[in-house]
PDB file of C-alpha atoms in Angstrom:
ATOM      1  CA  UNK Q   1       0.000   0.000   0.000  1.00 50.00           C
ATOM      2  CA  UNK Q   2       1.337   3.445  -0.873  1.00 53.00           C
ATOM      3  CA  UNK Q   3       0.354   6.451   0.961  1.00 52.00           C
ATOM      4  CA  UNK Q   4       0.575   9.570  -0.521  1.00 55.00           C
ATOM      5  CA  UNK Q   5       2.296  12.872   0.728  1.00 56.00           C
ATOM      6  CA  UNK Q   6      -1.158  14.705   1.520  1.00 60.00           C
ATOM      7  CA  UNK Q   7      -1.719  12.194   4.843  1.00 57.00           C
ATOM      8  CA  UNK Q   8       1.910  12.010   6.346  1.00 61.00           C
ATOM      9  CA  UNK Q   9       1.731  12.989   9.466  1.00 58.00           C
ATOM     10  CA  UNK Q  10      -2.280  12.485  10.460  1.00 64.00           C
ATOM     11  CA  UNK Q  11      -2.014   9.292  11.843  1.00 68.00           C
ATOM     12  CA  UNK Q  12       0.181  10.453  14.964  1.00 78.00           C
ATOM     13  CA  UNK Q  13      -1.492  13.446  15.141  1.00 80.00           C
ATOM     14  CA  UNK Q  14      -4.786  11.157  15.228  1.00 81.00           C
ATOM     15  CA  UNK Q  15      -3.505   8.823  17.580  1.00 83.00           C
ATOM     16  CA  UNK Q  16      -2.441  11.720  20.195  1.00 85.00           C
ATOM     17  CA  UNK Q  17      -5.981  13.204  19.890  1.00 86.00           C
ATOM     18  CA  UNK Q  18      -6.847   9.432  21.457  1.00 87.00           C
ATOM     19  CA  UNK Q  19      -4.487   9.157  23.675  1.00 87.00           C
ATOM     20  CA  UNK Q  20      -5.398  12.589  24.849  1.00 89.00           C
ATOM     21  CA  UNK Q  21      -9.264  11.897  25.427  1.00 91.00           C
ATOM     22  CA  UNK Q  22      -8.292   8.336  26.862  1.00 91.00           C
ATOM     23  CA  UNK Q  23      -6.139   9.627  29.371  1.00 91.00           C
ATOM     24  CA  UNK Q  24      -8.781  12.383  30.462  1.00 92.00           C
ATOM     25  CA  UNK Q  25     -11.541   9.453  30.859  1.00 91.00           C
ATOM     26  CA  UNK Q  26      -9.577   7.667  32.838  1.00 91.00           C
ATOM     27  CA  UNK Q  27      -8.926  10.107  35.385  1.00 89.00           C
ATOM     28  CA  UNK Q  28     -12.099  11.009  35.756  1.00 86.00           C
ATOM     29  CA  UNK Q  29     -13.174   7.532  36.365  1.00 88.00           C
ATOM     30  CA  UNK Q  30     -10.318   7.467  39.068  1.00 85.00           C
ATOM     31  CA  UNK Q  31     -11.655  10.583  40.517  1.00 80.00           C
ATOM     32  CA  UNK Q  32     -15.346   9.169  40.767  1.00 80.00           C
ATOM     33  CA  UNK Q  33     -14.457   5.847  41.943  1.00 77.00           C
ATOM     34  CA  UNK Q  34     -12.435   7.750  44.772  1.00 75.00           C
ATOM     35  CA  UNK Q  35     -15.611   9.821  46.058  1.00 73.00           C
ATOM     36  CA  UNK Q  36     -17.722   6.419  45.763  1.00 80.00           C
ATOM     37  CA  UNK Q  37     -14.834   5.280  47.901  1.00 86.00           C
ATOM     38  CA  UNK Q  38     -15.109   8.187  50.490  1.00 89.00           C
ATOM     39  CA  UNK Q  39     -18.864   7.270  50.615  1.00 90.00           C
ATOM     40  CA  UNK Q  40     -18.996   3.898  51.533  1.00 91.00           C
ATOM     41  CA  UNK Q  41     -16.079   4.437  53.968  1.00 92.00           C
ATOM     42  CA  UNK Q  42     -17.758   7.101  55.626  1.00 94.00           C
ATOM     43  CA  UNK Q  43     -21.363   4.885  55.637  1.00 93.00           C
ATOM     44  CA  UNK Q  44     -19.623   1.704  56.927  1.00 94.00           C
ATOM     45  CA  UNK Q  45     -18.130   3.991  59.906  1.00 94.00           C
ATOM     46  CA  UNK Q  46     -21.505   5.142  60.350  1.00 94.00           C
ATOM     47  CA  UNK Q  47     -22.766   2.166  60.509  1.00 94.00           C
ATOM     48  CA  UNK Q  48     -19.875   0.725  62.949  1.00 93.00           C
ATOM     49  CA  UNK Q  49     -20.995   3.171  65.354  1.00 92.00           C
ATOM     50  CA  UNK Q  50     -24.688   2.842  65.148  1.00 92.00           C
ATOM     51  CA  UNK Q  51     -23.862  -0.952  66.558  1.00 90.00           C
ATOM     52  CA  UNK Q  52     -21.607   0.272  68.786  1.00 88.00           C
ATOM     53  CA  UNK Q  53     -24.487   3.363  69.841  1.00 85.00           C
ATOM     54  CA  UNK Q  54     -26.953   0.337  70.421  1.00 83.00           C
ATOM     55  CA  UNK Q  55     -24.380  -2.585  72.051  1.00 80.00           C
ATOM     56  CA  UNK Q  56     -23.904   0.345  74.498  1.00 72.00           C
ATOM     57  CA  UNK Q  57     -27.090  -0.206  75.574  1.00 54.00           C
ATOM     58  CA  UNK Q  58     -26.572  -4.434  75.816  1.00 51.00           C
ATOM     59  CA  UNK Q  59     -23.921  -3.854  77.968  1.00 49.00           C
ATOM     60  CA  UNK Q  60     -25.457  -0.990  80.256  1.00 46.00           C
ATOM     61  CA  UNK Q  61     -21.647   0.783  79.728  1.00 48.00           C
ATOM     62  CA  UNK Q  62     -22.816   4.580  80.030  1.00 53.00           C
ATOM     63  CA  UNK Q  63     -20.748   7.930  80.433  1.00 62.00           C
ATOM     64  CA  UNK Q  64     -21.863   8.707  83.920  1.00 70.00           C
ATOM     65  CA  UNK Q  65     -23.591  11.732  83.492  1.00 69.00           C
ATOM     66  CA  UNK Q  66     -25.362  10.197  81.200  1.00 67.00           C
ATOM     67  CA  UNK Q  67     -25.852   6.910  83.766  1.00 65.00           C
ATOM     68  CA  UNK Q  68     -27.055   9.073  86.517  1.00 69.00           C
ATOM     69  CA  UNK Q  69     -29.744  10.928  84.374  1.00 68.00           C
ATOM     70  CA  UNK Q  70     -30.821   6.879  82.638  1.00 64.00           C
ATOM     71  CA  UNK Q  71     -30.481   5.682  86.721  1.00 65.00           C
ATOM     72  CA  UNK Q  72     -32.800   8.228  87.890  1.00 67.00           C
ATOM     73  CA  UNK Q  73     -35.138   9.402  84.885  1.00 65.00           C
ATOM     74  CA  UNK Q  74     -35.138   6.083  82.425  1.00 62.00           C
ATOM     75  CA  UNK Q  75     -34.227   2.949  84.315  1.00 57.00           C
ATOM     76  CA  UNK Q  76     -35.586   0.841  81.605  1.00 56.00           C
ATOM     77  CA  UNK Q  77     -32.347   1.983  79.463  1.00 56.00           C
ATOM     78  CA  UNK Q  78     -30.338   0.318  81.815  1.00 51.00           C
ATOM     79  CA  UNK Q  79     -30.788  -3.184  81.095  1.00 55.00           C
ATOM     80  CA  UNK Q  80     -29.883  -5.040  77.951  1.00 50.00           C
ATOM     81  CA  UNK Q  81     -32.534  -5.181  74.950  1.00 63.00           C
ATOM     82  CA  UNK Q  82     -32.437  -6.200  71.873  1.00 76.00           C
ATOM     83  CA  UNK Q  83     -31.492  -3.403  69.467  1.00 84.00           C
ATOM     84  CA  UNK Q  84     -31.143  -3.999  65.909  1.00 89.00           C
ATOM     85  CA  UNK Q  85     -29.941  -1.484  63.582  1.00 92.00           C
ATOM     86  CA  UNK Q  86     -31.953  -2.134  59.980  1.00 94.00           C
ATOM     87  CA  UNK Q  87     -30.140   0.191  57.516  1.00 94.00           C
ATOM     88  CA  UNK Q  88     -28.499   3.019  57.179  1.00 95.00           C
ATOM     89  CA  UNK Q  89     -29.617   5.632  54.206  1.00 95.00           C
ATOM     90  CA  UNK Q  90     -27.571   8.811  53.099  1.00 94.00           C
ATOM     91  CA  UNK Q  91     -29.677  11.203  51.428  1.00 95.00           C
ATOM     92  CA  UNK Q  92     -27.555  13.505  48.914  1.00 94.00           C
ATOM     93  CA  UNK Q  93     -28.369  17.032  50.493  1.00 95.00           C
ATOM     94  CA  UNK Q  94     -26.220  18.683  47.496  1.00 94.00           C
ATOM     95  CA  UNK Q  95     -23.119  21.121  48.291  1.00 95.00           C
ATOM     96  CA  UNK Q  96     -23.241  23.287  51.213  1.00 94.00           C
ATOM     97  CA  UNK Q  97     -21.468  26.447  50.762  1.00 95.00           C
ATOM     98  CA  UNK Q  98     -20.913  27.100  54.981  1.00 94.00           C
ATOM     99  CA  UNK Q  99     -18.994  24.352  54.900  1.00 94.00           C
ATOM    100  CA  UNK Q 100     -18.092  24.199  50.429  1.00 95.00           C
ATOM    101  CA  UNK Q 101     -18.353  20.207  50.526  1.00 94.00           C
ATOM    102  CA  UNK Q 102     -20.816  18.629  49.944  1.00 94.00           C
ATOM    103  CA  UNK Q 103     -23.771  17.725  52.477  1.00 96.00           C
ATOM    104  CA  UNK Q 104     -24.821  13.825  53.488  1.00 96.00           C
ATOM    105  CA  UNK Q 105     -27.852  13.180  55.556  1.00 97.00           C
ATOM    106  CA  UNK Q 106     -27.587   9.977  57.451  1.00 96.00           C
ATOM    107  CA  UNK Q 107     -30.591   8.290  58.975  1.00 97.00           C
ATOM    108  CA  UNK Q 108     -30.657   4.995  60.799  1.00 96.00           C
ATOM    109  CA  UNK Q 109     -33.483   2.409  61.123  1.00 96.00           C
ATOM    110  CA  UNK Q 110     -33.901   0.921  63.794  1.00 93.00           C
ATOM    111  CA  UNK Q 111     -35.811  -1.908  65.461  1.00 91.00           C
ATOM    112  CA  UNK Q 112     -36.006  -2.550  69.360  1.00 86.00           C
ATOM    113  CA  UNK Q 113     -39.277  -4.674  70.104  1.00 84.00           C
ATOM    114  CA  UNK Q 114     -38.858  -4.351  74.346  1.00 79.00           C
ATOM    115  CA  UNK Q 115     -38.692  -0.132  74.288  1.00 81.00           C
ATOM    116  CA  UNK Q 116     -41.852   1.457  73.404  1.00 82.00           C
ATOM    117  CA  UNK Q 117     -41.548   4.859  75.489  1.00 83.00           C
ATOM    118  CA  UNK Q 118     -40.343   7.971  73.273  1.00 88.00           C
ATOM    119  CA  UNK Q 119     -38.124   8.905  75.828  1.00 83.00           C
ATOM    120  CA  UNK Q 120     -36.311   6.054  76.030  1.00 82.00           C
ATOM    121  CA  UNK Q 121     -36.064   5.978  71.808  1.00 87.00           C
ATOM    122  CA  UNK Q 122     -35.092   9.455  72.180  1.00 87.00           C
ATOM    123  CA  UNK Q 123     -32.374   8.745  74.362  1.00 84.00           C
ATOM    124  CA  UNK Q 124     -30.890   5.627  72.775  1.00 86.00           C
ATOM    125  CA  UNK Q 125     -31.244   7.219  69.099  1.00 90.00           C
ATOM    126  CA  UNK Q 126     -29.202  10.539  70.129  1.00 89.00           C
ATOM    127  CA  UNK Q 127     -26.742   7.995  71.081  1.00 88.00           C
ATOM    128  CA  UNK Q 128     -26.994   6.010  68.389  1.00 91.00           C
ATOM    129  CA  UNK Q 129     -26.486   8.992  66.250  1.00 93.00           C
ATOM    130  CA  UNK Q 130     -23.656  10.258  68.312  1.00 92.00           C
ATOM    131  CA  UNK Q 131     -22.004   7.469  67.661  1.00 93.00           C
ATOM    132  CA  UNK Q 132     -22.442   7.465  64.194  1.00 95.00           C
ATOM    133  CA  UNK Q 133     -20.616  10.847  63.570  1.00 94.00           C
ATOM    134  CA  UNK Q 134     -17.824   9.995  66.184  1.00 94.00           C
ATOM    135  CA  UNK Q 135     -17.429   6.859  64.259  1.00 95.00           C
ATOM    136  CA  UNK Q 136     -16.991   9.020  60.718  1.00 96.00           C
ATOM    137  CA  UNK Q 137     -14.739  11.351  62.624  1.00 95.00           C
ATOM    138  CA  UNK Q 138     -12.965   8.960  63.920  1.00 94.00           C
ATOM    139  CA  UNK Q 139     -12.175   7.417  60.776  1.00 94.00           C
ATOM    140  CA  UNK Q 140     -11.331  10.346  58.909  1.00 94.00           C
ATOM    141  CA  UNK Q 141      -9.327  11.558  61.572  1.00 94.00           C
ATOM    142  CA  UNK Q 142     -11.601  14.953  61.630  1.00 93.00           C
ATOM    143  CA  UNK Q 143     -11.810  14.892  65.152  1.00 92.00           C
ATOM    144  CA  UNK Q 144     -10.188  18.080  65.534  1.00 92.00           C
ATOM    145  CA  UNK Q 145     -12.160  20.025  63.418  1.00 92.00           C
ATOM    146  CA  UNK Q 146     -16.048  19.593  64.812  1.00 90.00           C
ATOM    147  CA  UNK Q 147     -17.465  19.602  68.271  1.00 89.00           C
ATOM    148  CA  UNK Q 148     -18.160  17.714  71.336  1.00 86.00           C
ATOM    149  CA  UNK Q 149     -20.516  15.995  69.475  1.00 87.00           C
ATOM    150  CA  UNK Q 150     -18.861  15.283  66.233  1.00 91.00           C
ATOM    151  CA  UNK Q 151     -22.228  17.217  65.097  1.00 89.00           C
ATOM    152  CA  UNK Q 152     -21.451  17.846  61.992  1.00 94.00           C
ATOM    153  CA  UNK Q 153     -18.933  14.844  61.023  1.00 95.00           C
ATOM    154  CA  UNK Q 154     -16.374  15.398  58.385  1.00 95.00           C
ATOM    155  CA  UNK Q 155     -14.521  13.920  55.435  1.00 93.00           C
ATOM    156  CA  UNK Q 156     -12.343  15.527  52.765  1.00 92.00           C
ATOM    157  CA  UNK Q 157     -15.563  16.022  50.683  1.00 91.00           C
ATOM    158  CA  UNK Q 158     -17.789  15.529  52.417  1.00 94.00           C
ATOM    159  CA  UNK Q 159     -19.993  16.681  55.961  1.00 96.00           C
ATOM    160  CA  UNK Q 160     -22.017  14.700  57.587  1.00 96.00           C
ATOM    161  CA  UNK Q 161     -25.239  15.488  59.679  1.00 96.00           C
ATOM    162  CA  UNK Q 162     -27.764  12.914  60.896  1.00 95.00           C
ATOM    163  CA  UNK Q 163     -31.367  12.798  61.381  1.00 95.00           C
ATOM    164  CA  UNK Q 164     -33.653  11.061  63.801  1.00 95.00           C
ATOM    165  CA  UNK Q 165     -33.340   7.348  64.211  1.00 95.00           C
ATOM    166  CA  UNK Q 166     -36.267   6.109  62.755  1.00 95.00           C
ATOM    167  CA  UNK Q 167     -37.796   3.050  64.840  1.00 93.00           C
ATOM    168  CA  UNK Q 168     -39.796   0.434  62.872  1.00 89.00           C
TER     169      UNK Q 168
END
């Protein structure tokens, strides 16, 4: 095959215009795959510490003001109980500019057949949701930069708030 003089050169030029696009694809499918990374990191802590939130309750282990109120006020909170947690959703809040990341709503589902009072869910889901966030700080090492109550929770990308446990 003979090529003539009018295409010398177009084939390298094509093949950089390839290579050029391919390399551009590929690192934005790094750069997703790295968020989706962040995520499910940050929902598996979450998740880590709503069991631990709820075996605090199996094993009656309590900071003590926190025993003292349960001792006096909600007794019932004391002793062990079944406490599963169901699921954990994160609702996409889109990017907050306070913080300029963008904004994930957890929300935990829980089920605990023996505890019917709303105090006591009240109580137990504040802690379950406490723990949640301390367990996303924890494992972004973001302690440093959010409260007492790692309320909101943080990630390079990403902040984290929680809303009520939902019981079902």
């Amino acid at each position: 095959m003979i090529l003539s003089n009018d295409f010398k050169g177009q084939l390298a030029i094509e093949y950089i215009f390839w290579l050029g696009i391919s390399f551009i694809l590929i690192l934005n499918m790094v750069n997703m795959a790295t968020d989706s990374d962040e995520l499910n990191r940050a929902i598996t802590a979450a998740r880590s510490g709503a069991i631990e939130g709820a075996n605090m309750n199996s094993f009656a282990v309590f900071p003590e003001k926190s025993f003292d109120e349960y001792e006096s006020n909600k007794e019932r909170i004391n002793f062990p109980s079944s406490i599963r947690i169901l699921r954990i959703d994160a609702i996409n809040c889109g990017f907050n500019v306070s913080y300029q990341k963008t904004k994930i709503q957890l929300i935990a589902y829980v089920s605990a057949p023996g505890i019917s009072q709303k105090t006591y869910r009240d109580s137990l889901g504040s802690r379950i949701n406490y723990f949640m966030r301390r367990s996303i700080s924890k494992s972004f090492g973001t302690e440093n930069i959010t409260n007492s109550l790692y309320n909101p929770a943080f990630s390079p990308k990403y902040v984290f708030t929680t809303a009520d446990v939902r019981w079902v």
